[in-house]
Amino acid sequence: MLLVMKFGGTSVANAERINNVAGRIKRKYDSGNKVVVVLSAQGDTTDDLIDKAHEINKNPSKREMDMLLATGEQQSVALMCMALEAKKVPCVSLNADQCRIYATSDYSNARIKDINTQRLKNELDAGKVVIVTGFQGINRKGDVVTLGRGGSDTSAVALAAKLKADLCEIYTDVDGVYTGDPRIIKYARKLDEISYDEMLEFASLGAQVLHNRSVELAKKYNVNLVVRSSLSNAEGTIVKEGAKVESMLISGVAVDKNVSRISIIGVDDKPGTAYKLFSELAKKNVSVDIILQSIGRDGKKDISFTIARSDVNDAMSAIESVKSRINYESVDHKENVAKVSIVGAGMATNAGVAALFFEATYSAGVNVNMISTSEIKISILVDEKDADYAANAIHDKFMLQASAIRH
Ligand code: ASP
Ligand code: MG
């Protein structure tokens, strides 16, 4: 079997954990598998490197930032190889350049375009375990670029897709994908399996288990993906096409606190206003999430939307620059809001989901500021202080009572 095993930062945080992971790799290798390993930087290394950079320059160029951050993963792969050498397992570590992982030029947010696997295959054929740096690629210039925070998952899935691996295992510090973040949702349960689409919604809604691009790739290339713990032998969660989440209506609840709301009061109520506003935001690369527009009155209306907190400054300057074209009266910006969402493929075909959802927020006494829905999710915007409470109420309502309305 050809296996790709990816280990996150906590799984390789110190010498003891590296040795423990090396033992796991050795067992797979000894039982006759070809093994490719993808690693993240150890523990908080990436955050520490970012702090280090900011001590020197508050606004460093993205190119140099990538040059710096990519060193974290390079440390991990070399150390892991040393641990395997000590266990007499033949192995070699490769960085993105040596492994020929080609990516787009967007420093700090590149996408993998292709991988030339010749070297990798040669090393595997020579009987070695190949340890590859996650989170990075090389661009056309030959510069190292990173794939966005959490991007090592994507490196692993891309390698698994390209090598047509039998299985891609994502090892982390939790047992798998839960119905909600166990640090927030008291009665969160581990899922045995989840579909690519639900996982994708989850990942983009702020669940930290998998990088969303990795799920996109897994779906596109039908990669067998499993999320499991590096600290136990528990079964993990299988991510696959058409997975049925037991008999549950939803697969879980997600809370995203990296949200800000902006309201533009009194813009012209005429065609083109939203276009002018949102195209200006797009030019500044600000992604807009939930949008709410009021009914017009006296030729004026209000437009509200949510964005990531880190985009507030860019959004404000975009809004300022369209002022004369959309004629707004004022702008209101609220930072302490959060998005609470439910995700579930079962929602599309079951009536009563929205009623159950809002019954939960009502009995929790939580005020809902904005709502958005898709086929497989409902999201609401609430005050940040209410978010965890609301998420628990919604979670419990669906887990305990939803069977009543499922056909
Ligand atoms: N080390 C990178 C990060 O902390 C990539 C990853 O862990 O996947 O974001
Ligand atoms: Mg991660």
Coordinates of C-alpha atoms in Angstrom, one line a residue, residues 55-405:
E55 CA 10.1 42.5 16.4
I56 CA 12.3 43.6 13.5
N57 CA 9.8 45.0 11.0
K58 CA 6.1 45.5 11.6
N59 CA 5.3 45.1 8.0
P60 CA 7.8 42.8 6.3
S61 CA 7.5 41.8 2.7
K62 CA 5.5 38.6 2.0
R63 CA 8.4 37.1 0.2
E64 CA 10.8 37.4 3.1
M65 CA 8.1 36.2 5.4
D66 CA 7.7 33.0 3.4
M67 CA 11.4 32.6 3.3
L68 CA 11.4 32.7 7.1
L69 CA 8.2 30.6 7.8
A70 CA 9.3 27.8 5.5
T71 CA 12.2 27.1 7.8
G72 CA 9.9 25.7 10.4
E73 CA 8.9 22.7 8.3
Q74 CA 12.4 22.2 7.2
Q75 CA 13.5 21.7 10.8
S76 CA 10.7 19.1 11.4
V77 CA 11.6 17.0 8.4
A78 CA 15.3 16.8 9.2
L79 CA 14.6 16.0 12.9
M80 CA 12.2 13.3 11.9
C81 CA 14.7 11.7 9.6
M82 CA 17.2 11.7 12.4
A83 CA 14.7 9.9 14.6
L84 CA 14.1 7.3 11.9
E85 CA 17.9 6.9 11.2
A86 CA 18.3 6.1 14.9
K87 CA 15.6 3.4 14.4
K88 CA 17.5 2.1 11.4
V89 CA 14.7 3.0 9.0
P90 CA 16.1 4.1 5.6
C91 CA 14.7 7.6 4.9
V92 CA 15.3 11.0 3.3
S93 CA 13.9 14.4 3.9
L94 CA 13.0 16.7 1.1
N95 CA 11.9 20.4 1.0
A96 CA 9.5 21.8 -1.6
D97 CA 12.3 22.5 -4.0
Q98 CA 13.8 19.1 -3.8
C99 CA 10.4 17.5 -4.0
R100 CA 9.4 19.7 -7.0
I101 CA 6.2 21.1 -5.5
Y102 CA 5.3 23.8 -8.0
A103 CA 2.9 26.5 -6.8
T104 CA 1.5 29.9 -7.8
S105 CA 3.4 33.0 -7.0
D106 CA 1.1 34.4 -4.3
Y107 CA 3.5 34.7 -1.4
S108 CA 1.8 33.6 1.9
N109 CA -1.2 32.2 0.1
A110 CA 0.1 30.1 -2.8
R111 CA -1.7 27.2 -4.4
I112 CA -0.1 24.0 -5.5
K113 CA -0.2 23.7 -9.3
D114 CA 1.7 20.5 -9.9
I115 CA 4.3 18.1 -8.4
N116 CA 7.0 16.4 -10.4
T117 CA 7.2 13.2 -8.4
Q118 CA 10.2 11.6 -10.2
R119 CA 12.6 12.1 -7.3
L120 CA 10.0 11.1 -4.8
K121 CA 9.3 7.9 -6.7
N122 CA 13.0 7.1 -7.0
E123 CA 13.5 7.4 -3.3
L124 CA 10.4 5.2 -2.6
D125 CA 11.7 2.6 -5.1
A126 CA 15.0 2.7 -3.3
G127 CA 13.1 1.5 -0.2
K128 CA 13.2 4.8 1.7
V129 CA 10.6 6.6 3.7
V130 CA 10.3 10.1 2.2
I131 CA 9.7 13.0 4.6
V132 CA 8.4 16.1 2.9
T133 CA 8.0 19.7 4.2
G134 CA 4.3 20.7 4.4
F135 CA 3.0 24.2 3.8
Q136 CA 5.3 25.2 1.0
G137 CA 6.0 25.1 -2.7
I138 CA 8.2 26.9 -5.2
N139 CA 7.0 29.5 -7.6
R140 CA 8.1 30.3 -11.2
K141 CA 11.0 32.3 -10.0
G142 CA 12.1 29.4 -7.8
D143 CA 11.2 31.3 -4.7
V144 CA 9.8 29.4 -1.8
V145 CA 6.1 30.3 -1.2
T146 CA 3.8 29.2 1.6
L147 CA 0.2 27.9 1.2
G148 CA -1.6 29.8 4.0
R149 CA -1.9 28.9 7.7
G150 CA -2.7 25.2 8.1
G151 CA -1.5 24.5 4.6
S152 CA 0.4 21.3 5.4
D153 CA -2.9 19.3 5.1
T154 CA -3.1 20.5 1.5
S155 CA 0.5 19.5 0.8
A156 CA -0.3 16.0 2.0
V157 CA -3.5 15.6 0.0
A158 CA -1.8 17.0 -3.1
L159 CA 0.9 14.5 -2.8
A160 CA -1.6 11.7 -2.2
A161 CA -3.5 12.7 -5.3
K162 CA -0.5 13.0 -7.5
L163 CA 1.0 9.7 -6.3
K164 CA -2.4 8.0 -6.4
A165 CA -1.8 6.9 -2.8
D166 CA -4.2 4.3 -1.3
L167 CA -4.7 6.4 1.7
C168 CA -3.9 9.9 3.1
E169 CA -3.9 9.9 6.9
I170 CA -4.0 13.3 8.7
Y171 CA -2.7 12.9 12.2
T172 CA -3.6 15.5 14.7
D173 CA -4.1 16.0 18.4
V174 CA -7.8 15.1 18.4
D175 CA -9.4 11.8 17.6
G176 CA -11.1 13.0 14.5
V177 CA -13.8 15.4 13.3
Y178 CA -16.3 16.2 16.0
T179 CA -19.8 17.6 15.8
G180 CA -18.3 20.8 17.2
D181 CA -15.1 22.1 18.7
P182 CA -14.8 20.0 21.9
R183 CA -13.3 23.1 23.6
I184 CA -16.5 25.0 23.1
I185 CA -19.3 22.4 22.6
K186 CA -19.8 20.4 25.8
Y187 CA -21.5 17.4 24.3
A188 CA -19.5 17.2 21.0
R189 CA -19.3 13.7 19.5
K190 CA -16.7 12.2 17.2
L191 CA -18.0 11.4 13.7
D192 CA -17.1 8.1 12.1
E193 CA -17.4 9.6 8.7
I194 CA -18.3 12.8 6.9
S195 CA -18.8 13.8 3.3
Y196 CA -16.3 16.0 1.4
D197 CA -19.0 18.7 1.0
E198 CA -19.9 18.8 4.6
M199 CA -16.2 18.8 5.6
L200 CA -15.6 21.6 3.2
E201 CA -18.3 23.8 4.7
F202 CA -17.0 22.9 8.1
A203 CA -13.4 23.8 7.2
S204 CA -14.4 27.1 5.6
L205 CA -16.7 28.0 8.6
G206 CA -13.7 28.0 10.9
A207 CA -13.4 24.4 12.1
Q208 CA -9.6 24.1 12.4
V209 CA -9.3 20.4 11.8
L210 CA -8.5 20.5 8.0
H211 CA -7.3 23.3 5.7
N212 CA -10.2 23.9 3.4
R213 CA -8.1 23.7 0.2
S214 CA -7.1 20.1 1.3
V215 CA -10.7 19.1 1.3
E216 CA -11.3 20.6 -2.1
L217 CA -8.4 18.7 -3.5
A218 CA -9.5 15.5 -1.8
K219 CA -12.9 15.8 -3.3
K220 CA -11.6 16.7 -6.8
Y221 CA -9.2 13.7 -6.9
N222 CA -11.3 11.4 -4.7
V223 CA -8.5 10.9 -2.2
N224 CA -9.2 8.5 0.6
L225 CA -8.8 10.7 3.6
V226 CA -8.8 9.9 7.3
V227 CA -8.4 12.3 10.2
R228 CA -7.0 10.6 13.4
S229 CA -5.0 11.2 16.5
S230 CA -1.2 10.7 16.7
L231 CA -1.5 10.3 20.4
S232 CA -3.9 7.3 20.5
N233 CA -5.0 4.4 18.3
A234 CA -8.6 5.5 18.0
E235 CA -10.2 4.9 14.6
G236 CA -10.5 8.5 13.4
T237 CA -13.0 10.0 11.0
I238 CA -13.2 9.0 7.3
V239 CA -13.8 11.9 4.9
K240 CA -15.4 10.6 1.7
E241 CA -17.9 11.0 -1.1
G242 CA -21.5 10.5 0.0
A243 CA -20.8 9.7 3.6
K244 CA -23.8 9.3 5.8
V245 CA -23.5 11.0 9.1
E246 CA -25.1 8.2 11.1
S247 CA -28.8 9.1 11.5
M248 CA -28.2 12.7 12.2
L249 CA -29.7 15.6 10.4
I250 CA -26.6 17.8 10.8
S251 CA -23.0 16.9 11.0
G252 CA -22.2 19.6 13.4
V253 CA -21.9 23.2 14.6
A254 CA -19.1 25.7 13.9
V255 CA -18.2 28.9 15.6
D256 CA -16.2 31.6 13.9
K257 CA -15.0 34.5 16.0
N258 CA -12.8 36.0 13.4
V259 CA -15.7 38.1 12.2
S260 CA -16.5 41.8 11.9
R261 CA -19.7 43.5 10.8
I262 CA -19.8 46.6 8.7
S263 CA -23.0 48.5 8.1
I264 CA -23.3 51.3 5.5
I265 CA -26.2 53.5 6.4
G266 CA -28.2 55.5 3.9
V267 CA -26.8 54.5 0.5
D268 CA -28.6 55.4 -2.7
D269 CA -31.4 52.9 -3.4
K270 CA -30.8 52.5 -7.0
P271 CA -29.3 49.9 -9.4
G272 CA -25.5 49.6 -9.3
T273 CA -25.0 50.6 -5.7
A274 CA -24.1 47.1 -4.4
Y275 CA -22.0 46.5 -7.5
K276 CA -19.9 49.6 -6.9
L277 CA -19.4 48.8 -3.3
F278 CA -18.6 45.1 -3.6
S279 CA -16.3 45.5 -6.6
E280 CA -14.3 48.1 -4.7
L281 CA -14.0 45.6 -1.8
A282 CA -13.0 42.8 -4.2
K283 CA -10.3 45.1 -5.7
K284 CA -8.8 45.3 -2.2
N285 CA -9.1 41.5 -1.8
V286 CA -11.6 41.6 1.0
S287 CA -13.9 38.6 1.0
V288 CA -17.4 39.4 2.0
D289 CA -19.4 36.7 3.8
I290 CA -23.0 37.3 5.0
I291 CA -24.8 40.2 3.3
L292 CA -27.9 41.9 4.4
Q293 CA -29.7 44.7 2.7
S294 CA -32.6 46.7 4.1
I295 CA -35.8 47.6 2.2
G296 CA -35.4 51.0 0.7
R297 CA -37.1 54.1 2.1
D298 CA -37.0 57.7 0.8
G299 CA -34.5 56.7 -1.9
K300 CA -32.1 55.3 0.7
K301 CA -31.2 51.9 2.1
D302 CA -28.7 50.2 4.4
I303 CA -26.2 47.5 3.4
S304 CA -24.5 45.3 6.1
F305 CA -22.0 42.6 5.6
T306 CA -19.4 40.6 7.5
I307 CA -15.7 40.2 6.8
A308 CA -12.7 38.7 8.6
R309 CA -11.4 41.0 11.3
S310 CA -8.0 41.3 9.7
D311 CA -9.7 42.9 6.6
V312 CA -11.3 45.8 8.4
N313 CA -8.8 48.4 7.5
D314 CA -8.8 47.5 3.9
A315 CA -12.6 47.4 3.8
M316 CA -12.8 50.8 5.4
S317 CA -10.5 52.3 2.9
A318 CA -12.5 50.7 0.0
I319 CA -15.7 52.1 1.4
E320 CA -14.1 55.6 1.8
S321 CA -13.1 55.5 -1.8
V322 CA -16.6 54.8 -3.2
K323 CA -18.2 57.4 -0.9
S324 CA -19.0 59.8 -3.7
R325 CA -20.4 57.1 -6.0
I326 CA -22.8 55.5 -3.5
N327 CA -23.6 58.5 -1.3
Y328 CA -23.9 56.9 2.1
E329 CA -24.7 58.8 5.3
S330 CA -22.5 56.9 7.7
V331 CA -20.6 53.7 8.3
D332 CA -20.9 51.6 11.4
H333 CA -18.4 48.9 12.3
K334 CA -18.8 46.3 15.0
E335 CA -16.0 44.0 16.0
N336 CA -17.3 41.8 18.8
V337 CA -19.6 39.6 16.7
A338 CA -19.3 35.9 15.8
K339 CA -20.8 33.5 13.3
V340 CA -22.5 30.3 14.4
S341 CA -23.4 27.8 11.8
I342 CA -24.8 24.3 11.4
V343 CA -23.7 22.1 8.6
G344 CA -25.4 19.0 7.3
A345 CA -26.2 17.3 4.0
G346 CA -29.5 16.0 5.6
M347 CA -30.8 19.6 5.8
A348 CA -31.5 19.9 2.1
T349 CA -34.2 17.2 2.2
N350 CA -35.7 17.8 5.6
A351 CA -38.3 20.3 6.4
G352 CA -38.3 21.9 9.8
V353 CA -34.5 22.4 10.1
A354 CA -34.8 26.2 10.3
A355 CA -37.6 26.0 12.8
L356 CA -35.6 23.8 15.1
F357 CA -32.6 26.1 14.7
F358 CA -34.4 29.2 15.6
E359 CA -36.3 27.5 18.4
A360 CA -32.8 26.8 19.9
T361 CA -31.6 30.4 19.7
Y362 CA -35.0 31.6 21.0
S363 CA -34.9 29.3 24.0
A364 CA -31.3 30.3 24.6
G365 CA -32.4 33.9 24.6
V366 CA -29.9 34.9 22.0
N367 CA -30.5 37.7 19.5
V368 CA -29.8 36.9 15.9
N369 CA -28.4 39.8 13.9
M370 CA -28.0 38.4 10.4
I371 CA -28.9 35.1 8.7
S372 CA -27.5 33.3 5.7
T373 CA -28.3 29.9 4.3
S374 CA -27.2 27.4 1.7
E375 CA -28.3 23.9 0.8
I376 CA -26.3 22.4 3.5
K377 CA -25.8 25.1 6.1
I378 CA -27.4 27.9 8.1
S379 CA -25.3 30.7 9.6
I380 CA -26.2 33.4 12.0
L381 CA -24.4 36.4 13.3
V382 CA -24.6 37.0 17.0
D383 CA -22.8 39.0 19.7
E384 CA -19.5 37.4 20.4
K385 CA -20.4 37.0 24.1
D386 CA -23.4 34.8 23.1
A387 CA -21.7 32.7 20.5
D388 CA -20.6 29.7 22.6
Y389 CA -23.8 29.6 24.5
A390 CA -25.9 29.7 21.3
A391 CA -23.7 27.1 19.6
N392 CA -24.2 24.7 22.5
A393 CA -27.9 25.2 22.6
I394 CA -28.2 24.6 18.8
H395 CA -25.9 21.6 18.9
D396 CA -27.8 19.9 21.8
K397 CA -31.2 20.7 20.2
F398 CA -30.1 18.9 17.0
M399 CA -28.3 16.0 18.5
L400 CA -31.0 15.3 21.1
Q401 CA -34.2 16.3 19.3
A402 CA -33.6 16.3 15.6
S403 CA -34.5 12.6 15.2
A404 CA -38.1 13.7 15.8
I405 CA -38.2 15.4 12.4

